[in-house]
Tab-separated table of C-alpha atoms and ligand atoms in Angstrom:
chain	number	residue	atom	x	y	z
A	25	MET	CA	97.178	103.552	114.997
A	26	ARG	CA	96.891	105.165	111.593
A	27	ALA	CA	95.406	103.806	108.414
A	28	ALA	CA	97.622	103.429	105.376
A	29	VAL	CA	97.311	103.128	101.655
A	30	PHE	CA	99.647	100.340	100.540
A	31	LEU	CA	100.867	101.223	97.078
A	32	ASP	CA	102.389	98.960	94.496
A	33	ARG	CA	105.322	100.661	92.755
A	34	ASP	CA	105.755	99.746	89.067
A	35	GLU	CA	102.810	100.741	86.841
A	36	THR	CA	101.040	102.158	89.905
A	37	LEU	CA	103.384	105.064	90.703
A	38	ASN	CA	105.812	104.950	87.770
A	39	ARG	CA	106.018	103.647	84.232
A	40	ALA	CA	107.481	100.147	83.904
A	41	ASP	CA	105.766	97.854	81.390
A	42	SER	CA	105.695	100.648	78.824
A	43	LEU	CA	109.431	101.428	79.103
A	44	PRO	CA	111.693	100.227	76.272
A	45	PRO	CA	112.618	96.568	77.000
A	46	PRO	CA	115.868	96.441	79.005
A	47	PRO	CA	118.765	94.211	77.911
A	48	PRO	CA	118.742	90.637	79.363
A	49	PRO	CA	118.885	89.311	81.982
A	50	ALA	CA	116.397	92.019	82.925
A	51	ASN	CA	112.825	91.388	81.837
A	52	PRO	CA	110.423	93.824	80.193
A	53	GLY	CA	108.837	95.812	83.034
A	54	ASP	CA	112.011	95.873	85.149
A	55	VAL	CA	113.074	99.424	86.051
A	56	THR	CA	116.837	99.018	85.781
A	57	SER	CA	117.989	102.594	86.405
A	58	PRO	CA	116.805	105.696	88.288
A	59	ALA	CA	117.197	107.587	85.008
A	60	LEU	CA	114.212	105.618	83.676
A	61	VAL	CA	111.842	106.707	86.429
A	62	GLU	CA	108.829	108.577	85.191
A	63	LEU	CA	105.756	109.067	87.366
A	64	LEU	CA	102.403	108.183	85.835
A	65	PRO	CA	99.948	111.066	85.283
A	66	GLY	CA	98.144	112.262	88.409
A	67	VAL	CA	100.328	110.293	90.831
A	68	ALA	CA	101.833	113.278	92.666
A	69	ASP	CA	98.443	114.887	93.208
A	70	ALA	CA	96.823	111.595	94.262
A	71	CYS	CA	99.575	110.944	96.829
A	72	ALA	CA	99.256	114.503	98.163
A	73	ARG	CA	95.500	114.162	98.564
A	74	LEU	CA	95.774	110.824	100.387
A	75	HIS	CA	98.524	112.213	102.640
A	76	ARG	CA	96.407	115.268	103.485
A	77	ALA	CA	93.541	112.955	104.425
A	78	GLY	CA	95.825	111.401	107.047
A	79	PHE	CA	96.798	108.142	105.369
A	80	LEU	CA	100.316	106.773	105.645
A	81	LEU	CA	101.617	105.936	102.172
A	82	VAL	CA	103.603	102.701	102.115
A	83	VAL	CA	105.069	101.336	98.897
A	84	CYS	CA	105.346	97.528	98.642
A	85	SER	CA	107.193	96.252	95.595
A	86	ASN	CA	108.224	92.828	94.301
A	87	GLN	CA	111.688	93.163	92.771
A	88	GLY	CA	112.364	89.616	91.651
A	89	SER	CA	114.813	91.014	89.115
A	90	VAL	CA	117.313	91.249	91.983
A	91	ALA	CA	117.141	87.460	92.452
A	92	ARG	CA	117.448	87.070	88.679
A	93	GLY	CA	120.680	89.072	88.793
A	94	ALA	CA	119.335	91.788	86.498
A	95	ILE	CA	119.786	94.594	89.021
A	96	ASP	CA	121.113	94.855	92.559
A	97	LEU	CA	119.406	96.190	95.667
A	98	ARG	CA	121.370	99.434	95.443
A	99	THR	CA	119.744	100.121	92.095
A	100	VAL	CA	116.319	99.376	93.572
A	101	GLU	CA	117.064	101.893	96.335
A	102	ALA	CA	118.221	104.450	93.772
A	103	VAL	CA	114.990	103.998	91.807
A	104	ASN	CA	112.981	104.391	95.026
A	105	ASP	CA	114.933	107.543	95.900
A	106	ARG	CA	114.243	108.926	92.435
A	107	ILE	CA	110.509	108.307	92.917
A	108	ARG	CA	110.672	110.109	96.280
A	109	SER	CA	112.501	113.032	94.712
A	110	LEU	CA	109.836	113.474	92.041
A	111	LEU	CA	107.150	113.852	94.713
A	112	PRO	CA	106.726	116.681	97.219
A	113	ALA	CA	108.867	116.062	100.308
A	114	ASP	CA	107.949	113.255	102.698
A	115	LEU	CA	104.819	112.122	100.883
A	116	LEU	CA	105.876	108.479	100.936
A	117	ASP	CA	106.313	107.116	104.437
A	118	ALA	CA	108.121	103.869	103.649
A	119	PHE	CA	109.281	101.495	100.929
A	120	TYR	CA	109.221	97.730	101.331
A	121	VAL	CA	110.931	95.635	98.675
A	122	CYS	CA	111.013	91.871	98.141
A	123	PRO	CA	114.120	90.832	96.154
A	124	PHE	CA	113.361	87.083	96.246
A	125	HIS	CA	112.232	84.965	93.323
A	126	PRO	CA	111.856	81.172	93.183
A	127	ARG	CA	113.540	81.004	89.762
A	128	GLY	CA	116.520	83.287	90.302
A	129	HIS	CA	120.232	83.169	89.651
A	130	VAL	CA	121.469	84.792	92.857
A	131	LYS	CA	121.581	81.811	95.177
A	132	ALA	CA	120.805	83.605	98.444
A	133	LEU	CA	117.672	85.162	96.948
A	134	THR	CA	116.396	82.223	94.942
A	135	ALA	CA	113.483	81.089	97.037
A	136	GLU	CA	109.836	81.702	97.640
A	137	HIS	CA	109.434	84.246	100.430
A	138	PRO	CA	106.481	85.420	102.544
A	139	TRP	CA	107.209	89.011	101.490
A	140	ARG	CA	106.782	88.158	97.815
A	141	LYS	CA	103.350	89.190	96.582
A	142	PRO	CA	100.771	87.596	96.530
A	143	GLY	CA	102.125	86.773	99.998
A	144	PRO	CA	101.105	89.198	102.754
A	145	GLY	CA	104.610	89.669	104.251
A	146	MET	CA	105.448	93.227	103.225
A	147	ILE	CA	102.103	94.624	104.394
A	148	GLU	CA	102.283	92.626	107.634
A	149	ALA	CA	105.810	93.880	108.329
A	150	ALA	CA	104.833	97.484	107.597
A	151	ALA	CA	101.712	97.216	109.761
A	152	ALA	CA	103.796	95.953	112.705
A	153	GLU	CA	106.656	98.418	112.279
A	154	LEU	CA	104.561	101.533	111.613
A	155	SER	CA	101.588	100.690	113.912
A	156	ILE	CA	99.154	100.633	111.012
A	157	ASP	CA	95.464	99.919	111.462
A	158	THR	CA	95.074	97.317	108.701
A	159	ALA	CA	91.277	97.240	109.012
A	160	GLY	CA	91.100	100.931	108.105
A	161	SER	CA	93.704	100.647	105.357
A	162	TRP	CA	93.553	100.356	101.584
A	163	ALA	CA	95.772	98.919	98.877
A	164	VAL	CA	96.257	99.932	95.252
A	165	GLY	CA	98.091	97.973	92.574
A	166	ASP	CA	97.990	97.096	88.897
A	167	LYS	CA	98.231	93.306	89.255
A	168	GLN	CA	95.989	90.678	90.778
A	169	ARG	CA	98.856	89.662	93.071
A	170	ASP	CA	98.823	93.164	94.597
A	171	ARG	CA	95.170	92.745	95.467
A	172	ASP	CA	95.653	89.154	96.685
A	173	SER	CA	98.543	90.201	98.906
A	174	ALA	CA	96.433	92.916	100.534
A	175	ILE	CA	93.524	90.559	101.142
A	176	ALA	CA	95.882	87.930	102.593
A	177	ALA	CA	97.189	90.623	104.979
A	178	GLY	CA	93.677	91.272	106.277
A	179	ILE	CA	92.610	94.242	104.174
A	180	ASP	CA	88.945	94.084	103.242
A	181	PRO	CA	88.528	92.968	99.589
A	182	SER	CA	86.462	96.108	98.899
A	183	ARG	CA	89.510	98.154	99.907
A	184	ALA	CA	92.022	96.271	97.740
A	185	LEU	CA	91.827	98.252	94.515
A	186	TRP	CA	93.091	96.763	91.258
A	187	ILE	CA	93.785	99.558	88.815
A	188	GLY	CA	94.496	99.588	85.094
A	189	PRO	CA	93.454	101.262	81.855
A	190	ASP	CA	90.948	98.487	81.146
A	191	ARG	CA	89.582	98.321	84.671
A	192	PRO	CA	86.799	100.372	86.306
A	193	ILE	CA	89.407	102.260	88.367
A	194	VAL	CA	91.891	103.318	85.723
A	195	ASP	CA	94.771	104.728	87.746
A	196	LEU	CA	95.980	105.930	91.143
A	197	ALA	CA	94.166	109.257	90.780
A	198	ALA	CA	90.851	107.418	90.314
A	199	ALA	CA	91.715	105.094	93.216
A	200	ALA	CA	92.369	108.130	95.442
A	201	ASP	CA	88.923	109.457	94.488
A	202	VAL	CA	87.350	106.159	95.605
A	203	ILE	CA	89.315	106.080	98.874
A	204	LEU	CA	88.655	109.696	99.802
A	205	LYS	CA	84.953	109.478	98.946
A	206	ALA	CA	84.565	106.370	101.107
A	207	SER	CA	86.544	107.956	103.942
A	208	SER	CA	84.432	111.110	104.042
A	209	ALA	CA	81.236	109.031	103.892
A	210	GLY	CA	82.475	107.120	106.909
A	211	ALA	CA	83.455	110.242	108.807
A	212	VAL	CA	81.504	111.786	111.672
A	213	GLN	CA	77.941	112.382	110.566
A	214	GLY	CA	77.619	115.309	112.957
A	215	THR	CA	74.773	116.546	115.110
A	216	THR	CA	72.113	118.796	113.640
A	217	VAL	CA	70.336	121.371	115.828
A	218	ARG	CA	67.972	124.222	115.009
A	219	LEU	CA	66.948	127.567	116.481
A	220	ARG	CA	63.524	128.958	115.571
A	221	ALA	CA	63.031	132.690	115.094
A	222	THR	CA	60.335	134.685	116.907
A	223	SER	CA	56.993	135.182	115.229
A	224	GLY	CA	58.107	138.657	114.174
A	225	ALA	CA	60.149	136.940	111.424
A	226	PRO	CA	63.431	138.803	112.018
A	227	LEU	CA	65.275	136.246	109.876
A	228	ALA	CA	63.371	137.419	106.816
A	229	GLU	CA	65.920	140.230	106.796
A	230	ALA	CA	69.082	139.146	104.972
A	231	ARG	CA	71.323	141.201	107.241
A	232	ASN	CA	70.076	139.340	110.307
A	233	ARG	CA	70.582	135.951	108.664
A	234	ALA	CA	74.114	136.952	107.617
A	235	THR	CA	74.927	138.082	111.156
A	236	VAL	CA	73.705	134.798	112.644
A	237	ILE	CA	75.803	132.821	110.148
A	238	ALA	CA	78.873	134.959	110.861
A	239	ALA	CA	78.345	134.559	114.618
A	240	ALA	CA	78.127	130.770	114.249
A	241	GLY	CA	81.408	130.801	112.311
A	242	ALA	CA	83.061	132.876	115.029
A	243	ILE	CA	81.856	130.550	117.799
A	244	ALA	CA	83.108	127.545	115.851
A	245	GLU	CA	86.500	129.173	115.439
A	246	ARG	CA	86.717	130.144	119.094
A	247	THR	CA	85.636	126.745	120.445
A	248	GLY	CA	87.292	124.489	117.885
A	249	ILE	CA	83.930	122.885	117.141
A	250	GLY	CA	83.639	121.918	113.475
A	251	LEU	CA	80.774	123.680	111.696
A	252	LEU	CA	79.908	121.117	109.035
A	253	SER	CA	76.999	123.077	107.574
A	254	ILE	CA	74.708	125.991	108.345
A	255	HIS	CA	71.471	127.032	106.742
A	256	ALA	CA	69.258	129.999	107.602
A	257	ASP	CA	65.830	130.719	106.178
A	258	ASP	CA	63.023	133.061	107.234
A	259	GLU	CA	61.970	130.833	110.120
A	260	SER	CA	65.044	129.193	111.574
A	261	VAL	CA	68.753	128.506	111.450
A	262	THR	CA	69.971	124.912	111.228
A	263	VAL	CA	73.558	123.962	112.056
A	264	THR	CA	75.361	120.650	111.795
A	265	LEU	CA	78.370	120.298	114.079
A	266	ASP	CA	81.037	117.618	114.410
A	267	THR	CA	80.239	117.093	118.086
A	268	ASP	CA	77.892	115.121	120.286
A	269	ARG	CA	74.463	116.506	121.115
A	270	ILE	CA	75.381	118.071	124.472
A	271	ALA	CA	78.165	120.152	122.947
A	272	ALA	CA	75.878	121.060	120.035
A	273	ILE	CA	73.215	122.376	122.427
A	274	GLY	CA	75.884	124.427	124.209
A	275	PHE	CA	76.965	125.832	120.853
A	276	LEU	CA	73.384	126.775	120.062
A	277	ALA	CA	72.912	128.447	123.469
A	278	GLU	CA	75.965	130.589	122.806
A	279	LEU	CA	74.722	131.462	119.318
A	280	ARG	CA	71.354	132.404	120.787
A	281	ARG	CA	72.894	134.563	123.523
A	282	SER	CA	75.377	136.422	121.346
A	283	THR	CA	73.018	137.136	118.459
A	284	ASN	CA	70.190	138.198	120.775
A	285	ALA	CA	72.557	140.655	122.460
A	286	TRP	CA	73.537	142.059	119.045
A	287	TYR	CA	69.898	142.298	117.928
A	288	ALA	CA	68.743	143.943	121.168
A	289	GLY	CA	71.389	146.588	120.601
A	290	ARG	CA	70.200	147.145	117.083
A	291	ILE	CA	66.453	147.170	117.772
A	292	SER	CA	65.737	148.211	121.320
A	293	GLY	CA	64.279	145.303	123.248
A	294	GLY	CA	64.241	143.120	120.149
A	295	THR	CA	64.775	139.382	120.243
A	296	LEU	CA	65.659	137.061	117.428
A	297	TRP	CA	64.682	133.744	118.874
A	298	GLY	CA	61.519	132.138	120.149
A	299	GLU	CA	60.795	131.345	123.771
A	300	ASP	CA	61.439	127.656	123.664
A	301	PRO	CA	65.071	127.190	124.683
A	302	ALA	CA	65.072	123.514	123.735
A	303	PRO	CA	66.632	123.166	120.315
A	304	GLU	CA	65.395	120.657	117.799
B	401	MG	MG1	102.950	96.825	89.434
């Protein structure tokens, strides 16, 4: 199960309300042609950053103008394709569109529908079809109904972001900042362990500290253990690893062994680390 960011389309990804008003029966804000598609500033970068962080990107869009007879579904698809084509390949995982509207002119589509935001239907359908972990997901839109739809679908209200120039989160780029900051804060905290140097203070020498840091990097690369941070001062080296404590102690034992071997070769009989093998 992967988490997603459910994205509204018009005025979240692309301009809509600020386009020149289309001829009736279309309403202002309807995107009636792929030629009118223009991404909002920062959208491509925001989508790329969210994608890199592992989120599925799922667009959910009310297109009541189809029920009103202003455009047909083929035009909606063409607009969606144009949005895709303006973004790096495969950034958007899926589009969901609701063509229904209770006050339409196309008889078959003139109805209320569970997919129509603020209903939860599009997000629920996407979650089922794409195996999305709704609890870990977010939503971003420029209207209250986008937020209400997400909450109705089970997304935590704190993760249903309502963007707009007059709102605290002004656009998708700012929303991506919020999402990515929260995601990294919720990531693995890591395990911190420390090796203490011998009383001879070998770590006071910059070359020795640099060698220990380089050795830790090499062990991390070889083992696939994530080295989240490393700090060496005159007395000790402290590493934070993305593992449990047992693996962290094994990492430290290997760091101790390999750097002691290097140091003993450099200074005959020398040792970098203190007697106590138990790391802190
Ligand atoms: Mg919108």
